[in-house]
PDB file of C-alpha atoms in Angstrom:
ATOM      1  CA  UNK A  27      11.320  43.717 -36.203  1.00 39.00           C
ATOM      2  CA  UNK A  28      10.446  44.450 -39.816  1.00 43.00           C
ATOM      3  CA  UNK A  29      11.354  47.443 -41.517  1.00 47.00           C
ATOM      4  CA  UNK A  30      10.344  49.479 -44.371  1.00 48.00           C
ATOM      5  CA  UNK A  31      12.952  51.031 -47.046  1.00 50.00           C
ATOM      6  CA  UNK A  32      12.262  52.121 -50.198  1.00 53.00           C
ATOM      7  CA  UNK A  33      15.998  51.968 -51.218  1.00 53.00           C
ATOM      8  CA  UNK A  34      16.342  47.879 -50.047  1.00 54.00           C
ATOM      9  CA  UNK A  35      16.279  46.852 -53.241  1.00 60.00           C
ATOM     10  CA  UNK A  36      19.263  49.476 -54.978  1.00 59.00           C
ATOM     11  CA  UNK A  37      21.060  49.027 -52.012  1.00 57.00           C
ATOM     12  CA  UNK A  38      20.827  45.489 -51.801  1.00 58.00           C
ATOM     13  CA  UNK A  39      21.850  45.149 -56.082  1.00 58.00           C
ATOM     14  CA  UNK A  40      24.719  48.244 -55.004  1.00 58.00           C
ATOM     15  CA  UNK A  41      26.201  45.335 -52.331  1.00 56.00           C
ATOM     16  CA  UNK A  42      25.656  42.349 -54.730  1.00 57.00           C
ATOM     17  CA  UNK A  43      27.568  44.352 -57.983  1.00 57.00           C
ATOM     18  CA  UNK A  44      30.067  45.439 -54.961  1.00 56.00           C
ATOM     19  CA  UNK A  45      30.958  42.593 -53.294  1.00 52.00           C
ATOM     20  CA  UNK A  46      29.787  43.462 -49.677  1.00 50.00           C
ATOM     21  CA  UNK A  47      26.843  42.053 -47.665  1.00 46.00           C
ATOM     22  CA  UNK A  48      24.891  43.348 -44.647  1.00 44.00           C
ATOM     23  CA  UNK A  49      27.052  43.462 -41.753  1.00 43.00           C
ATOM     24  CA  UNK A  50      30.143  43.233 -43.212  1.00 46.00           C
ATOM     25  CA  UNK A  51      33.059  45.601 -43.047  1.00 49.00           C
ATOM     26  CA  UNK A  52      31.933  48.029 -45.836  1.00 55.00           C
ATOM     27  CA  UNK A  53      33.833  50.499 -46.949  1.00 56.00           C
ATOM     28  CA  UNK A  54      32.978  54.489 -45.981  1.00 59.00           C
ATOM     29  CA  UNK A  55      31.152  56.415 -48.817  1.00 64.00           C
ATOM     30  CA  UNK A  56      33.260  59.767 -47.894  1.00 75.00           C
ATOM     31  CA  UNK A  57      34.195  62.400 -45.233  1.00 86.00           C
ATOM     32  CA  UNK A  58      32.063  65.368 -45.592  1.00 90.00           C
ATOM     33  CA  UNK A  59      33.651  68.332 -44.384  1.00 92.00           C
ATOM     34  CA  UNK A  60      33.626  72.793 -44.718  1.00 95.00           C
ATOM     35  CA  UNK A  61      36.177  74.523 -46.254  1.00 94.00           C
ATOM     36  CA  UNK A  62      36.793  78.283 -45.392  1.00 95.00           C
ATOM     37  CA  UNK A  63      38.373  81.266 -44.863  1.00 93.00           C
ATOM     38  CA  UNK A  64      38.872  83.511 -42.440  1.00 93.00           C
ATOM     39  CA  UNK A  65      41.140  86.490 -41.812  1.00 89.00           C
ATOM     40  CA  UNK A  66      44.679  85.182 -42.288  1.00 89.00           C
ATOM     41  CA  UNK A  67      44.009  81.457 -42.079  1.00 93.00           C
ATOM     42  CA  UNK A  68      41.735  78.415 -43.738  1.00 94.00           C
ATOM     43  CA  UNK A  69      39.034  76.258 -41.310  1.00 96.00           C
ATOM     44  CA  UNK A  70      38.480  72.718 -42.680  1.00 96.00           C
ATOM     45  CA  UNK A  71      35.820  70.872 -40.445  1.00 97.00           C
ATOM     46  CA  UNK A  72      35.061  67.171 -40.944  1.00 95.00           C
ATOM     47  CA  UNK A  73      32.328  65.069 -39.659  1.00 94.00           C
ATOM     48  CA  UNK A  74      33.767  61.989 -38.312  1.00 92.00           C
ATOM     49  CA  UNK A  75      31.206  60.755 -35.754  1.00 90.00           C
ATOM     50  CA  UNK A  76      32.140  57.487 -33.522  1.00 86.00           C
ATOM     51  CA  UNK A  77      35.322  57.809 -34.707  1.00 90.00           C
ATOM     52  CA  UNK A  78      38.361  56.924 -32.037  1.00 90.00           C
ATOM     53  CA  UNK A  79      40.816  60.095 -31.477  1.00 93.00           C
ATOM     54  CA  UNK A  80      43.713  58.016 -31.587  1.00 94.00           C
ATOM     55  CA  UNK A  81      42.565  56.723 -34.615  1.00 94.00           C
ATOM     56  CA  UNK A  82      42.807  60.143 -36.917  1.00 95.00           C
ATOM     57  CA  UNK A  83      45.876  61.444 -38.656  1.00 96.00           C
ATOM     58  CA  UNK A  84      46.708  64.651 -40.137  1.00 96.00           C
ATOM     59  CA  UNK A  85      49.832  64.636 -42.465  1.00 95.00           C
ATOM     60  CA  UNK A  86      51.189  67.055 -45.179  1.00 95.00           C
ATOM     61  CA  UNK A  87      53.002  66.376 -47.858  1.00 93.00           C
ATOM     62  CA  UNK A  88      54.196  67.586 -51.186  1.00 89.00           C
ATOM     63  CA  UNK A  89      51.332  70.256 -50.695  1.00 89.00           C
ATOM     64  CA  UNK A  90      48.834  67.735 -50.042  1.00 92.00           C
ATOM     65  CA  UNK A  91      46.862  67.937 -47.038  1.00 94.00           C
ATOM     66  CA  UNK A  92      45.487  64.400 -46.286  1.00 94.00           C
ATOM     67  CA  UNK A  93      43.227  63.488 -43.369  1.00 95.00           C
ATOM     68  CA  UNK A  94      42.928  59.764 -41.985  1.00 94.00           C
ATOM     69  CA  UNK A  95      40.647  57.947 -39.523  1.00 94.00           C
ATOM     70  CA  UNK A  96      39.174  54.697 -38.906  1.00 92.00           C
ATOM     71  CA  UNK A  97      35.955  53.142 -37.461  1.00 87.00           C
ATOM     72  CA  UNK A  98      36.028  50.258 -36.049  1.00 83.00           C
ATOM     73  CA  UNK A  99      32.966  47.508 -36.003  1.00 75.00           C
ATOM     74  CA  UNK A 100      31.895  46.377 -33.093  1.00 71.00           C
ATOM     75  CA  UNK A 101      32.570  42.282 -32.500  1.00 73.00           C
ATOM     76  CA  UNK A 102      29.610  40.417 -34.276  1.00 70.00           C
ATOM     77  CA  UNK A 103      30.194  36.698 -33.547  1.00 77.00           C
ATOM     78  CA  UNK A 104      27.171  35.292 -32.855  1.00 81.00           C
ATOM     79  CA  UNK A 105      25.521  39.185 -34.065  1.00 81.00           C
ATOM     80  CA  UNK A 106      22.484  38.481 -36.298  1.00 82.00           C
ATOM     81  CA  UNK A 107      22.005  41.641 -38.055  1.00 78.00           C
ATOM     82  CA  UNK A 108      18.868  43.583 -38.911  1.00 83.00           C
ATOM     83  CA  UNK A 109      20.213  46.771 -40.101  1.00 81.00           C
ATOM     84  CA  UNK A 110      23.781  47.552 -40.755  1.00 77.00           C
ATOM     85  CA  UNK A 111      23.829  51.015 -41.940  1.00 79.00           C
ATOM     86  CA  UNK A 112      27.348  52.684 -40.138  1.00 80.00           C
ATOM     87  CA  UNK A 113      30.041  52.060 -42.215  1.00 81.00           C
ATOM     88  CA  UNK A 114      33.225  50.862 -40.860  1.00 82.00           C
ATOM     89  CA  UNK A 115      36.950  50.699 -42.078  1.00 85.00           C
ATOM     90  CA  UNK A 116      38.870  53.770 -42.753  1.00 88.00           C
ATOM     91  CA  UNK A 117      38.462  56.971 -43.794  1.00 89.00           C
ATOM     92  CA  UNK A 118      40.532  59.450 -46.104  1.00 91.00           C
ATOM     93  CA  UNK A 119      40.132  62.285 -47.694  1.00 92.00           C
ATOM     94  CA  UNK A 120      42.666  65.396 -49.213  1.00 93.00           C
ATOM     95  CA  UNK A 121      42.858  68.489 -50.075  1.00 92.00           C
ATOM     96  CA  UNK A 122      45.414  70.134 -51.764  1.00 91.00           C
ATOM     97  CA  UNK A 123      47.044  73.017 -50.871  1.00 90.00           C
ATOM     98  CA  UNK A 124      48.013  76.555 -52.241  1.00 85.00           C
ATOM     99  CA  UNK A 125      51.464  77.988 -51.929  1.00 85.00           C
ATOM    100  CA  UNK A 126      50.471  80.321 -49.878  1.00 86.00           C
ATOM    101  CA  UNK A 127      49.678  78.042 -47.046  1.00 90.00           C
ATOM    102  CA  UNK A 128      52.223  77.771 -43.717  1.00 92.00           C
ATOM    103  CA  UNK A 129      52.215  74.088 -43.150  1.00 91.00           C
ATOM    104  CA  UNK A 130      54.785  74.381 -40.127  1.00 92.00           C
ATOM    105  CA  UNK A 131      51.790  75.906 -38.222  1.00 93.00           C
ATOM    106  CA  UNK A 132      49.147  73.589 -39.035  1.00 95.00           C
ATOM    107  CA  UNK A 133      46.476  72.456 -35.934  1.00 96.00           C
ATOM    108  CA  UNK A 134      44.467  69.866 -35.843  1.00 96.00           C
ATOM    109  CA  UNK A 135      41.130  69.471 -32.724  1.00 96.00           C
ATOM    110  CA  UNK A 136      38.673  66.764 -32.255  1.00 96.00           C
ATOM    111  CA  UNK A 137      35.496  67.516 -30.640  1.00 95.00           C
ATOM    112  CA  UNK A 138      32.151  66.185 -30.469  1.00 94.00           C
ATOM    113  CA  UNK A 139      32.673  64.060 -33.505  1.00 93.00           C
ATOM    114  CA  UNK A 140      34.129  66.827 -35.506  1.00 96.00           C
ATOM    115  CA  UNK A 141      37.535  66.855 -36.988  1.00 96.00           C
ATOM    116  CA  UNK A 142      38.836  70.749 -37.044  1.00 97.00           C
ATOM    117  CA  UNK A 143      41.945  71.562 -38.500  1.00 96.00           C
ATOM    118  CA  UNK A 144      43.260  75.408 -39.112  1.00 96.00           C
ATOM    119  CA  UNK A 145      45.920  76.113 -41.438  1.00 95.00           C
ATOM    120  CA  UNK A 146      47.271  79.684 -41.525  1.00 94.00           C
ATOM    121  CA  UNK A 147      48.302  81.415 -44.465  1.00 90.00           C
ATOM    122  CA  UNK A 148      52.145  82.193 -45.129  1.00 86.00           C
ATOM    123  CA  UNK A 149      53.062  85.557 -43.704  1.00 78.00           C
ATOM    124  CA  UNK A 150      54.134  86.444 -47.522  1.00 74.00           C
ATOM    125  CA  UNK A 151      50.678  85.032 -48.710  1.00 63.00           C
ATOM    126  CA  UNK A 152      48.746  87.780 -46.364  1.00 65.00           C
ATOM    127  CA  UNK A 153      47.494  91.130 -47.829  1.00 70.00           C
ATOM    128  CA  UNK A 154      49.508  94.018 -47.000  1.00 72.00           C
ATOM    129  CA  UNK A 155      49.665  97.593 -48.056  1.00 80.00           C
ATOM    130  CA  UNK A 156      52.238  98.762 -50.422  1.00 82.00           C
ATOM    131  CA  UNK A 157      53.682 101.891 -49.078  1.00 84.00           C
ATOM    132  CA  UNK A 158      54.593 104.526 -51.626  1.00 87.00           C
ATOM    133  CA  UNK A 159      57.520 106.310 -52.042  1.00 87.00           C
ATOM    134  CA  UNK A 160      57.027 109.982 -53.275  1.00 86.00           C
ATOM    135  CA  UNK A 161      60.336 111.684 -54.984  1.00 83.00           C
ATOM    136  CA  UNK A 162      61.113 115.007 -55.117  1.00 75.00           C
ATOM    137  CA  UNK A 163      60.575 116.603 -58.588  1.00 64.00           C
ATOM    138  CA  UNK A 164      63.790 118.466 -59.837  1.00 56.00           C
ATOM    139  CA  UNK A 165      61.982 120.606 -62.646  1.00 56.00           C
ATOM    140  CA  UNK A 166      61.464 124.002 -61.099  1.00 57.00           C
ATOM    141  CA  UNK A 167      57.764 124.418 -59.559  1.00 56.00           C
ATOM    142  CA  UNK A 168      56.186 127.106 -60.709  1.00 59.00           C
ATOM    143  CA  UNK A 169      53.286 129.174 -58.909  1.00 57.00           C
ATOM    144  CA  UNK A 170      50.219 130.830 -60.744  1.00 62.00           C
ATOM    145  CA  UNK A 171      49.101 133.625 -58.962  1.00 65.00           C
ATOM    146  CA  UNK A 172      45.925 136.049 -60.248  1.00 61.00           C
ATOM    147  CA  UNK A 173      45.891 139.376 -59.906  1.00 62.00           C
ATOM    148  CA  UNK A 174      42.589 140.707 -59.140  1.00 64.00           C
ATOM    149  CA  UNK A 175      41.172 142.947 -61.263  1.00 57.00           C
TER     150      UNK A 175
END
């Protein structure tokens, strides 16, 4: 089965400067995820496709929110590879977070190769109203009353 990619030759002078060949154990590129907000809490979704459940960790620290997986490659003795795209080995990415942030309520969900993790905001981090307090003036009030004429 031949193949035709116009990147072969970058990718193939990428592995040779890196050190890794076709069908090795190459290192992941990244972890794309979303970042956002709503109401009172953050939504941070990763893409981690193929990826074993038990595999994935979700640890804070210091403030720093850091989220761990790992792919494993499938046994290739006697494997003669024609394309080895999927990158293997583990994954890690962080994100660091505001003071605002509760990270005793911190959840993490894995579903359909999607890594969701919701982390609320710190009940003195939400908006709230300011009530004000009116006082009483002590200077005599005065009425203005007009005579018609």
């Amino acid at each position: 089965m031949l193949r035709f990619d116009p990147f072969r030759d970058v990718d193939s002078l990428a592995s040779a400067m890196l050190g890794v060949s076709s069908g090795s154990d190459r290192a992941p590129r990244f972890m794309p995820m979303d970042l956002y907000k709503v109401d009172d809490h953050y939504v941070l979704s990763a893409d981690l496709p193929g990826i074993d459940p038990g595999s994935i960790d979700v640890d804070v620290d210091r403030g720093t929110l850091t989220l761990t997986a790992h792919r494993s490659v499938p046994e290739s003795s006697g494997v003669q590879w024609i394309s080895s795209e999927r990158f293997a080995g583990t994954y890690r990415r962080q994100v660091s977070l505001g003071d605002g942030v509760d990270t005793e309520r911190i959840a993490a969900s894995y579903d359909n190769g999607v890594l969701s993790v919701t982390i609320p905001l710190a009940e003195r981090a939400k908006p709230r109203k300011i009530d004000i307090a009116r006082t009483e003036s002590t200077s005599e009030q005065k009425s203005i009353e007009h005579e018609p004429a």
